[in-house]
Short mmCIF file of N, CA and C in Angstrom, two decimals:
data_model
loop_
_atom_site.label_atom_id
_atom_site.label_comp_id
_atom_site.label_asym_id
_atom_site.label_seq_id
_atom_site.Cartn_x
_atom_site.Cartn_y
_atom_site.Cartn_z
N MET A 17 81.33 43.53 91.12
CA MET A 17 80.73 42.49 92.13
C MET A 17 81.52 41.32 90.87
N ASN A 18 81.91 41.31 89.98
CA ASN A 18 82.05 40.64 88.74
C ASN A 18 83.06 39.32 89.26
N ASP A 19 83.79 39.42 90.15
CA ASP A 19 85.25 38.70 90.37
C ASP A 19 84.65 37.96 91.49
N LEU A 20 84.57 36.56 91.78
CA LEU A 20 83.91 35.91 92.71
C LEU A 20 85.16 35.99 93.78
N ARG A 21 86.20 36.30 93.63
CA ARG A 21 87.83 36.07 94.16
C ARG A 21 87.35 36.94 95.39
N GLY A 22 87.23 37.78 94.91
CA GLY A 22 86.66 39.09 96.51
C GLY A 22 85.85 38.80 97.34
N ILE A 23 85.28 38.02 96.87
CA ILE A 23 83.86 37.92 97.63
C ILE A 23 83.90 36.91 99.11
N ASP A 24 83.14 37.13 100.08
CA ASP A 24 83.27 36.09 100.96
C ASP A 24 81.89 35.31 100.72
N LEU A 25 82.11 34.20 99.80
CA LEU A 25 80.72 33.49 99.80
C LEU A 25 79.86 33.04 100.83
N ASN A 26 80.54 33.04 102.09
CA ASN A 26 79.93 32.71 103.14
C ASN A 26 78.44 33.68 103.79
N LEU A 27 78.86 35.06 102.98
CA LEU A 27 78.01 36.15 103.01
C LEU A 27 76.42 35.56 102.42
N LEU A 28 77.05 34.97 101.42
CA LEU A 28 75.52 34.78 100.82
C LEU A 28 74.73 33.62 101.35
N VAL A 29 74.82 32.90 102.01
CA VAL A 29 74.52 32.01 102.99
C VAL A 29 73.71 32.67 104.10
N ILE A 30 74.48 34.00 104.71
CA ILE A 30 74.18 34.61 106.11
C ILE A 30 73.09 35.34 105.11
N LEU A 31 72.73 35.94 103.85
CA LEU A 31 72.15 36.61 102.98
C LEU A 31 70.86 35.95 103.02
N ASP A 32 70.96 34.91 102.54
CA ASP A 32 69.69 34.07 102.92
C ASP A 32 68.82 33.47 103.71
N ALA A 33 69.35 33.67 104.95
CA ALA A 33 68.87 33.89 106.03
C ALA A 33 67.88 34.88 106.95
N LEU A 34 68.89 36.11 106.09
CA LEU A 34 68.42 37.00 106.28
C LEU A 34 66.93 37.22 105.67
N LEU A 35 67.22 37.39 104.50
CA LEU A 35 65.98 37.52 103.61
C LEU A 35 64.94 37.07 104.00
N GLU A 36 64.94 34.98 104.36
CA GLU A 36 64.32 34.33 105.16
C GLU A 36 63.29 35.00 106.02
N GLU A 37 64.07 35.67 107.02
CA GLU A 37 63.62 35.37 108.77
C GLU A 37 63.22 37.02 109.02
N ALA A 38 63.79 37.72 108.11
CA ALA A 38 63.71 39.12 108.30
C ALA A 38 63.78 40.02 109.44
N HIS A 39 64.64 39.53 110.59
CA HIS A 39 64.78 39.65 111.51
C HIS A 39 66.95 39.35 111.68
N VAL A 40 67.21 40.14 112.54
CA VAL A 40 68.73 39.83 112.55
C VAL A 40 69.40 38.92 113.57
N THR A 41 68.34 38.97 114.53
CA THR A 41 68.90 37.59 115.79
C THR A 41 68.36 36.52 115.32
N ARG A 42 66.88 36.31 114.80
CA ARG A 42 66.39 35.24 114.82
C ARG A 42 67.71 34.23 113.33
N ALA A 43 68.02 35.36 112.28
CA ALA A 43 68.85 34.95 111.40
C ALA A 43 70.32 34.19 112.01
N ALA A 44 70.53 35.17 112.92
CA ALA A 44 71.65 34.91 113.47
C ALA A 44 71.57 33.09 114.62
N ARG A 45 70.07 33.36 115.08
CA ARG A 45 70.02 31.99 115.94
C ARG A 45 70.13 30.89 115.23
N ARG A 46 69.20 31.29 113.47
CA ARG A 46 68.97 29.83 112.58
C ARG A 46 70.82 29.26 112.30
N LEU A 47 71.68 30.41 112.10
CA LEU A 47 72.89 30.14 111.60
C LEU A 47 74.13 29.90 112.48
N ALA A 48 73.65 29.54 114.01
CA ALA A 48 74.41 29.76 115.10
C ALA A 48 75.13 30.87 114.91
N LEU A 49 74.91 31.88 114.70
CA LEU A 49 75.85 32.66 114.83
C LEU A 49 75.73 34.23 116.04
N SER A 50 76.61 35.00 116.30
CA SER A 50 76.15 36.30 117.21
C SER A 50 75.43 36.97 116.34
N GLN A 51 74.83 37.51 117.53
CA GLN A 51 73.69 39.06 116.57
C GLN A 51 74.99 39.42 115.95
N PRO A 52 76.11 40.42 116.90
CA PRO A 52 76.75 40.92 116.29
C PRO A 52 77.57 40.75 115.12
N ALA A 53 77.82 39.26 115.25
CA ALA A 53 78.51 38.94 113.37
C ALA A 53 77.51 39.08 112.26
N THR A 54 76.47 38.95 112.59
CA THR A 54 74.91 38.86 111.81
C THR A 54 75.07 40.18 111.21
N SER A 55 74.80 41.00 112.18
CA SER A 55 74.98 42.69 111.76
C SER A 55 76.18 42.67 111.34
N ASN A 56 77.00 42.72 111.49
CA ASN A 56 78.39 43.01 110.67
C ASN A 56 78.50 42.50 109.10
N ALA A 57 77.66 40.99 109.07
CA ALA A 57 77.43 40.74 107.91
C ALA A 57 76.79 41.05 106.56
N LEU A 58 75.58 41.55 107.68
CA LEU A 58 74.66 42.69 106.97
C LEU A 58 74.98 43.75 106.45
N GLN A 59 75.93 44.63 107.19
CA GLN A 59 76.87 45.75 106.93
C GLN A 59 77.62 45.69 105.89
N ARG A 60 78.33 44.64 105.42
CA ARG A 60 78.75 44.08 104.72
C ARG A 60 77.96 43.88 103.10
N LEU A 61 76.99 43.16 103.72
CA LEU A 61 76.27 42.41 102.20
C LEU A 61 75.58 44.13 102.02
N ARG A 62 75.28 44.97 102.72
CA ARG A 62 74.72 46.12 102.22
C ARG A 62 75.90 47.10 101.18
N ALA A 63 76.99 47.29 101.53
CA ALA A 63 78.15 47.68 100.89
C ALA A 63 78.28 46.83 99.85
N LEU A 64 78.13 45.52 99.08
CA LEU A 64 78.46 44.34 98.10
C LEU A 64 77.32 44.77 97.14
N PHE A 65 75.68 45.06 97.78
CA PHE A 65 74.96 44.92 96.93
C PHE A 65 74.47 46.68 96.89
N ASN A 66 75.26 47.43 97.23
CA ASN A 66 75.05 48.57 97.66
C ASN A 66 73.16 49.19 97.62
N ASP A 67 72.80 48.84 98.37
CA ASP A 67 71.37 48.45 98.57
C ASP A 67 71.45 48.25 100.13
N PRO A 68 70.32 48.98 101.30
CA PRO A 68 70.19 48.75 102.20
C PRO A 68 69.36 47.40 102.47
N LEU A 69 69.00 46.77 101.70
CA LEU A 69 68.72 45.01 101.68
C LEU A 69 67.01 44.94 102.52
N LEU A 70 67.64 45.51 103.80
CA LEU A 70 66.53 45.31 104.92
C LEU A 70 66.30 46.65 105.57
N GLU A 71 65.02 47.41 106.27
CA GLU A 71 64.86 48.31 106.23
C GLU A 71 63.84 48.41 107.65
N GLY A 72 63.94 48.89 108.71
CA GLY A 72 63.34 49.19 109.98
C GLY A 72 61.97 49.26 109.69
N GLY A 73 61.05 48.60 109.87
CA GLY A 73 59.50 48.69 109.99
C GLY A 73 59.15 48.77 111.07
N PRO A 74 57.50 49.49 110.99
CA PRO A 74 56.81 49.28 112.40
C PRO A 74 57.28 48.48 113.61
N ARG A 75 57.29 47.07 113.25
CA ARG A 75 57.53 45.95 113.76
C ARG A 75 58.49 45.02 113.42
N ALA A 76 59.08 44.98 112.34
CA ALA A 76 59.90 43.98 111.89
C ALA A 76 61.08 44.37 111.04
N LEU A 77 61.73 44.15 110.55
CA LEU A 77 62.68 44.96 109.17
C LEU A 77 61.77 43.92 107.82
N ARG A 78 61.78 45.02 106.97
CA ARG A 78 60.98 44.60 105.80
C ARG A 78 61.91 44.83 104.53
N LEU A 79 62.42 44.30 103.80
CA LEU A 79 63.18 43.83 102.73
C LEU A 79 62.86 44.89 101.73
N THR A 80 64.00 45.83 101.16
CA THR A 80 63.43 46.77 99.98
C THR A 80 63.21 45.58 98.62
N PRO A 81 63.26 46.66 97.81
CA PRO A 81 62.97 45.61 96.16
C PRO A 81 64.16 45.21 95.68
N LYS A 82 65.17 45.49 95.92
CA LYS A 82 66.20 44.90 95.53
C LYS A 82 66.58 43.56 96.15
N ALA A 83 66.16 43.68 97.16
CA ALA A 83 66.23 42.24 98.28
C ALA A 83 65.28 41.20 98.14
N GLU A 84 63.87 41.82 97.64
CA GLU A 84 63.08 40.85 97.20
C GLU A 84 63.36 40.11 95.81
N ALA A 85 63.71 40.88 94.92
CA ALA A 85 64.10 40.48 93.45
C ALA A 85 65.77 39.43 93.83
N LEU A 86 66.31 39.67 94.61
CA LEU A 86 67.42 39.23 94.92
C LEU A 86 66.77 37.69 95.79
N ARG A 87 65.92 37.03 96.40
CA ARG A 87 65.49 36.03 96.71
C ARG A 87 65.58 34.70 96.33
N ALA A 88 64.93 34.79 95.03
CA ALA A 88 64.47 33.62 94.25
C ALA A 88 65.92 33.19 93.75
N PRO A 89 66.68 33.88 93.40
CA PRO A 89 68.08 33.78 92.59
C PRO A 89 68.55 32.96 93.69
N LEU A 90 69.06 33.65 94.65
CA LEU A 90 69.87 33.67 95.72
C LEU A 90 69.70 31.91 96.27
N ARG A 91 68.35 31.67 96.95
CA ARG A 91 68.16 30.40 97.03
C ARG A 91 68.25 29.14 95.49
N GLN A 92 68.26 29.34 94.60
CA GLN A 92 68.21 28.53 92.88
C GLN A 92 69.98 28.39 93.25
N ALA A 93 70.94 29.06 93.20
CA ALA A 93 72.18 29.50 93.56
C ALA A 93 72.61 28.29 94.45
N LEU A 94 72.27 28.64 96.21
CA LEU A 94 72.75 28.37 97.04
C LEU A 94 72.12 26.14 96.54
N ALA A 95 70.83 26.32 96.40
CA ALA A 95 70.75 25.23 95.98
C ALA A 95 71.09 24.45 95.03
N GLY A 96 71.89 24.96 94.34
CA GLY A 96 72.82 24.57 93.07
C GLY A 96 73.83 24.24 93.58
N LEU A 97 74.49 24.94 94.22
CA LEU A 97 75.99 24.55 95.04
C LEU A 97 75.57 23.37 96.09
N ARG A 98 74.52 23.61 96.68
CA ARG A 98 74.65 22.31 97.72
C ARG A 98 74.45 21.15 97.23
N GLY A 99 73.70 21.08 95.50
CA GLY A 99 73.60 20.10 94.74
C GLY A 99 75.24 19.44 94.45
N VAL A 100 76.32 20.54 94.13
CA VAL A 100 77.33 20.17 94.07
C VAL A 100 77.94 19.29 95.00
N LEU A 101 77.95 20.18 96.03
CA LEU A 101 78.61 19.30 97.15
C LEU A 101 78.03 18.15 97.63
N HIS A 102 77.12 17.70 97.14
CA HIS A 102 76.64 16.58 97.88
C HIS A 102 76.22 15.77 96.77
N GLN A 103 76.95 15.29 95.26
CA GLN A 103 76.55 14.22 94.30
C GLN A 103 76.91 13.14 94.97
N PRO A 104 76.45 12.14 94.67
CA PRO A 104 76.72 10.58 94.69
C PRO A 104 78.11 10.55 94.42
N ALA A 105 78.57 9.49 95.10
CA ALA A 105 79.55 8.85 94.76
C ALA A 105 79.36 7.92 93.85
N ARG A 106 80.32 7.90 92.90
CA ARG A 106 80.24 7.03 91.79
C ARG A 106 81.18 5.90 92.13
N GLU A 107 81.27 5.11 90.99
CA GLU A 107 81.44 3.71 91.34
C GLU A 107 83.06 3.72 91.06
N LEU A 108 84.30 3.25 90.86
CA LEU A 108 85.34 3.33 90.16
C LEU A 108 85.38 2.79 88.96
N ALA A 109 84.62 1.24 88.83
CA ALA A 109 84.83 0.58 87.93
C ALA A 109 84.25 0.90 87.02
N THR A 110 83.16 2.02 87.08
CA THR A 110 82.13 2.66 85.27
C THR A 110 83.21 4.05 85.27
#
């Protein structure tokens, strides 16, 4: 997983929503994706991280320990990327 060229970075946005919602349908709704597309992305994420990430619980999905450990760094990484994409325009004269 060291080579980012082979990874669909959109999966990380989906992972963030899945970890926040702990529910595939709610995450899909939040992302304006279909439930099957989000479920498919979860399967790809499970393969990518070699971990189930979300497991069935009595009323909802629960995060695995690995998923819990990913939450904060993932949030920081996505915030950093948003910051890169939303840099204020610089004056050409400066």
